[in-house]
Amino acid sequence: TPAGQDKPVTFEHDWGSSNPSYSRGEQVRVLYSPTSPGDAIIDAGWMNWLASLLTLTLGLVFTVAGSAALRKRSRDKSKRSDGFKGVGDKYV
C-alpha cells in the first residue's frame, strides 16, 4: 500500500521468467512514483539499471569506433601524395 493511501495497488512487473524469483503474495521492495503508483517496479538492485547500462556501453563502443575511423580517414587523406582526394572527388 503506497504511503498515505488506504487502497493497495496491484501491478505486473515488465519482465518475468518460467522460474520466477518471487512467489505470488510474497512481500518485496517496490519502487514507484507517488503520482503514479500503478507504474511500479520490483526493486531488483543493479538489475534495475541493466538496460540503461547496456545502452550506454553500446553507445560508447560505437562512439569510440566511429571516432577512430574518422581519425584514420583524416590521417589517410593527409598522407596521400597523388592528389586524389577520395571517392567522388576530382584530381587536383
mmCIF file with all atom_site columns, C-alpha atoms in Angstrom:
data_model
loop_
_atom_site.group_PDB
_atom_site.id
_atom_site.type_symbol
_atom_site.label_atom_id
_atom_site.label_alt_id
_atom_site.label_comp_id
_atom_site.label_asym_id
_atom_site.label_entity_id
_atom_site.label_seq_id
_atom_site.pdbx_PDB_ins_code
_atom_site.Cartn_x
_atom_site.Cartn_y
_atom_site.Cartn_z
_atom_site.occupancy
_atom_site.B_iso_or_equiv
_atom_site.pdbx_formal_charge
_atom_site.auth_seq_id
_atom_site.auth_comp_id
_atom_site.auth_asym_id
_atom_site.auth_atom_id
_atom_site.pdbx_PDB_model_num
ATOM 1  C CA . THR A 1 1  ? 0.000  0.000   0.000   1.00 0.00 ? 1  THR A CA 1
ATOM 2  C CA . PRO A 1 2  ? 1.564  3.331   -1.015  1.00 0.00 ? 2  PRO A CA 1
ATOM 3  C CA . ALA A 1 3  ? 2.182  5.795   1.812   1.00 0.00 ? 3  ALA A CA 1
ATOM 4  C CA . GLY A 1 4  ? -0.846 7.962   2.508   1.00 0.00 ? 4  GLY A CA 1
ATOM 5  C CA . GLN A 1 5  ? -3.259 5.679   0.612   1.00 0.00 ? 5  GLN A CA 1
ATOM 6  C CA . ASP A 1 6  ? -5.754 3.206   2.012   1.00 0.00 ? 6  ASP A CA 1
ATOM 7  C CA . LYS A 1 7  ? -6.165 1.117   -1.118  1.00 0.00 ? 7  LYS A CA 1
ATOM 8  C CA . PRO A 1 8  ? -3.425 -1.313  -2.225  1.00 0.00 ? 8  PRO A CA 1
ATOM 9  C CA . VAL A 1 9  ? -2.100 -1.024  -5.774  1.00 0.00 ? 9  VAL A CA 1
ATOM 10 C CA . THR A 1 10 ? -1.764 -4.091  -7.999  1.00 0.00 ? 10 THR A CA 1
ATOM 11 C CA . PHE A 1 11 ? 0.751  -4.194  -10.852 1.00 0.00 ? 11 PHE A CA 1
ATOM 12 C CA . GLU A 1 12 ? 2.634  -6.620  -13.063 1.00 0.00 ? 12 GLU A CA 1
ATOM 13 C CA . HIS A 1 13 ? 6.358  -6.319  -13.498 1.00 0.00 ? 13 HIS A CA 1
ATOM 14 C CA . ASP A 1 14 ? 7.607  -5.768  -17.078 1.00 0.00 ? 14 ASP A CA 1
ATOM 15 C CA . TRP A 1 15 ? 9.725  -8.912  -17.167 1.00 0.00 ? 15 TRP A CA 1
ATOM 16 C CA . GLY A 1 16 ? 9.374  -12.389 -15.841 1.00 0.00 ? 16 GLY A CA 1
ATOM 17 C CA . SER A 1 17 ? 10.593 -15.927 -16.343 1.00 0.00 ? 17 SER A CA 1
ATOM 18 C CA . SER A 1 18 ? 9.428  -19.515 -16.258 1.00 0.00 ? 18 SER A CA 1
ATOM 19 C CA . ASN A 1 19 ? 11.244 -19.800 -12.909 1.00 0.00 ? 19 ASN A CA 1
ATOM 20 C CA . PRO A 1 20 ? 10.059 -16.660 -11.072 1.00 0.00 ? 20 PRO A CA 1
ATOM 21 C CA . SER A 1 21 ? 12.205 -15.074 -8.366  1.00 0.00 ? 21 SER A CA 1
ATOM 22 C CA . TYR A 1 22 ? 9.196  -14.343 -6.174  1.00 0.00 ? 22 TYR A CA 1
ATOM 23 C CA . SER A 1 23 ? 6.013  -16.165 -5.232  1.00 0.00 ? 23 SER A CA 1
ATOM 24 C CA . ARG A 1 24 ? 2.580  -14.594 -5.566  1.00 0.00 ? 24 ARG A CA 1
ATOM 25 C CA . GLY A 1 25 ? 1.787  -12.758 -2.341  1.00 0.00 ? 25 GLY A CA 1
ATOM 26 C CA . GLU A 1 26 ? 5.423  -12.602 -1.200  1.00 0.00 ? 26 GLU A CA 1
ATOM 27 C CA . GLN A 1 27 ? 6.473  -9.235  0.212   1.00 0.00 ? 27 GLN A CA 1
ATOM 28 C CA . VAL A 1 28 ? 9.035  -7.438  -1.961  1.00 0.00 ? 28 VAL A CA 1
ATOM 29 C CA . ARG A 1 29 ? 10.536 -3.970  -2.036  1.00 0.00 ? 29 ARG A CA 1
ATOM 30 C CA . VAL A 1 30 ? 8.819  -1.848  -4.696  1.00 0.00 ? 30 VAL A CA 1
ATOM 31 C CA . LEU A 1 31 ? 9.896  1.396   -6.379  1.00 0.00 ? 31 LEU A CA 1
ATOM 32 C CA . TYR A 1 32 ? 7.118  3.717   -7.515  1.00 0.00 ? 32 TYR A CA 1
ATOM 33 C CA . SER A 1 33 ? 6.261  7.343   -8.152  1.00 0.00 ? 33 SER A CA 1
ATOM 34 C CA . PRO A 1 34 ? 3.776  8.756   -5.635  1.00 0.00 ? 34 PRO A CA 1
ATOM 35 C CA . THR A 1 35 ? 1.911  10.417  -8.513  1.00 0.00 ? 35 THR A CA 1
ATOM 36 C CA . SER A 1 36 ? 1.675  7.155   -10.480 1.00 0.00 ? 36 SER A CA 1
ATOM 37 C CA . PRO A 1 37 ? 1.868  4.140   -8.150  1.00 0.00 ? 37 PRO A CA 1
ATOM 38 C CA . GLY A 1 38 ? 0.494  1.805   -10.836 1.00 0.00 ? 38 GLY A CA 1
ATOM 39 C CA . ASP A 1 39 ? 3.777  2.190   -12.768 1.00 0.00 ? 39 ASP A CA 1
ATOM 40 C CA . ALA A 1 40 ? 5.721  0.442   -10.022 1.00 0.00 ? 40 ALA A CA 1
ATOM 41 C CA . ILE A 1 41 ? 8.651  -1.958  -10.452 1.00 0.00 ? 41 ILE A CA 1
ATOM 42 C CA . ILE A 1 42 ? 10.125 -4.537  -8.115  1.00 0.00 ? 42 ILE A CA 1
ATOM 43 C CA . ASP A 1 43 ? 13.440 -3.278  -6.720  1.00 0.00 ? 43 ASP A CA 1
ATOM 44 C CA . ALA A 1 44 ? 15.972 -5.687  -8.219  1.00 0.00 ? 44 ALA A CA 1
ATOM 45 C CA . GLY A 1 45 ? 19.070 -3.698  -7.249  1.00 0.00 ? 45 GLY A CA 1
ATOM 46 C CA . TRP A 1 46 ? 21.579 -3.277  -10.089 1.00 0.00 ? 46 TRP A CA 1
ATOM 47 C CA . MET A 1 47 ? 19.271 -5.204  -12.438 1.00 0.00 ? 47 MET A CA 1
ATOM 48 C CA . ASN A 1 48 ? 17.019 -2.107  -12.489 1.00 0.00 ? 48 ASN A CA 1
ATOM 49 C CA . TRP A 1 49 ? 19.819 -0.374  -14.407 1.00 0.00 ? 49 TRP A CA 1
ATOM 50 C CA . LEU A 1 50 ? 20.776 -3.231  -16.762 1.00 0.00 ? 50 LEU A CA 1
ATOM 51 C CA . ALA A 1 51 ? 19.023 -1.904  -19.898 1.00 0.00 ? 51 ALA A CA 1
ATOM 52 C CA . SER A 1 52 ? 20.483 1.574   -19.359 1.00 0.00 ? 52 SER A CA 1
ATOM 53 C CA . LEU A 1 53 ? 23.982 0.189   -18.794 1.00 0.00 ? 53 LEU A CA 1
ATOM 54 C CA . LEU A 1 54 ? 23.804 -1.948  -21.939 1.00 0.00 ? 54 LEU A CA 1
ATOM 55 C CA . THR A 1 55 ? 22.625 1.031   -23.993 1.00 0.00 ? 55 THR A CA 1
ATOM 56 C CA . LEU A 1 56 ? 25.378 3.228   -22.559 1.00 0.00 ? 56 LEU A CA 1
ATOM 57 C CA . THR A 1 57 ? 28.028 0.562   -23.254 1.00 0.00 ? 57 THR A CA 1
ATOM 58 C CA . LEU A 1 58 ? 26.918 0.095   -26.863 1.00 0.00 ? 58 LEU A CA 1
ATOM 59 C CA . GLY A 1 59 ? 26.825 3.861   -27.350 1.00 0.00 ? 59 GLY A CA 1
ATOM 60 C CA . LEU A 1 60 ? 30.380 4.196   -26.057 1.00 0.00 ? 60 LEU A CA 1
ATOM 61 C CA . VAL A 1 61 ? 31.617 1.352   -28.270 1.00 0.00 ? 61 VAL A CA 1
ATOM 62 C CA . PHE A 1 62 ? 30.098 2.907   -31.403 1.00 0.00 ? 62 PHE A CA 1
ATOM 63 C CA . THR A 1 63 ? 31.365 6.382   -30.456 1.00 0.00 ? 63 THR A CA 1
ATOM 64 C CA . VAL A 1 64 ? 34.932 5.139   -29.959 1.00 0.00 ? 64 VAL A CA 1
ATOM 65 C CA . ALA A 1 65 ? 34.831 3.048   -33.149 1.00 0.00 ? 65 ALA A CA 1
ATOM 66 C CA . GLY A 1 66 ? 33.398 5.947   -35.183 1.00 0.00 ? 66 GLY A CA 1
ATOM 67 C CA . SER A 1 67 ? 35.950 8.393   -33.808 1.00 0.00 ? 67 SER A CA 1
ATOM 68 C CA . ALA A 1 68 ? 38.807 6.002   -34.595 1.00 0.00 ? 68 ALA A CA 1
ATOM 69 C CA . ALA A 1 69 ? 37.529 5.516   -38.145 1.00 0.00 ? 69 ALA A CA 1
ATOM 70 C CA . LEU A 1 70 ? 37.255 9.276   -38.703 1.00 0.00 ? 70 LEU A CA 1
ATOM 71 C CA . ARG A 1 71 ? 40.770 9.871   -37.343 1.00 0.00 ? 71 ARG A CA 1
ATOM 72 C CA . LYS A 1 72 ? 42.174 7.132   -39.580 1.00 0.00 ? 72 LYS A CA 1
ATOM 73 C CA . ARG A 1 73 ? 40.363 8.545   -42.619 1.00 0.00 ? 73 ARG A CA 1
ATOM 74 C CA . SER A 1 74 ? 41.654 12.029  -41.841 1.00 0.00 ? 74 SER A CA 1
ATOM 75 C CA . ARG A 1 75 ? 45.261 10.756  -41.474 1.00 0.00 ? 75 ARG A CA 1
ATOM 76 C CA . ASP A 1 76 ? 44.990 8.727   -44.677 1.00 0.00 ? 76 ASP A CA 1
ATOM 77 C CA . LYS A 1 77 ? 43.706 11.747  -46.610 1.00 0.00 ? 77 LYS A CA 1
ATOM 78 C CA . SER A 1 78 ? 46.557 13.986  -45.436 1.00 0.00 ? 78 SER A CA 1
ATOM 79 C CA . LYS A 1 79 ? 49.218 11.346  -46.335 1.00 0.00 ? 79 LYS A CA 1
ATOM 80 C CA . ARG A 1 80 ? 48.120 10.975  -49.981 1.00 0.00 ? 80 ARG A CA 1
ATOM 81 C CA . SER A 1 81 ? 50.645 12.331  -52.430 1.00 0.00 ? 81 SER A CA 1
ATOM 82 C CA . ASP A 1 82 ? 48.873 11.506  -55.711 1.00 0.00 ? 82 ASP A CA 1
ATOM 83 C CA . GLY A 1 83 ? 46.492 14.470  -55.394 1.00 0.00 ? 83 GLY A CA 1
ATOM 84 C CA . PHE A 1 84 ? 43.415 12.224  -55.247 1.00 0.00 ? 84 PHE A CA 1
ATOM 85 C CA . LYS A 1 85 ? 41.031 13.464  -52.572 1.00 0.00 ? 85 LYS A CA 1
ATOM 86 C CA . GLY A 1 86 ? 38.733 10.437  -52.323 1.00 0.00 ? 86 GLY A CA 1
ATOM 87 C CA . VAL A 1 87 ? 35.785 8.719   -53.929 1.00 0.00 ? 87 VAL A CA 1
ATOM 88 C CA . GLY A 1 88 ? 33.722 11.178  -55.932 1.00 0.00 ? 88 GLY A CA 1
ATOM 89 C CA . ASP A 1 89 ? 36.367 13.927  -55.755 1.00 0.00 ? 89 ASP A CA 1
ATOM 90 C CA . LYS A 1 90 ? 38.347 15.090  -58.766 1.00 0.00 ? 90 LYS A CA 1
ATOM 91 C CA . TYR A 1 91 ? 42.072 15.148  -59.296 1.00 0.00 ? 91 TYR A CA 1
ATOM 92 C CA . VAL A 1 92 ? 43.667 18.428  -58.285 1.00 0.00 ? 92 VAL A CA 1
#
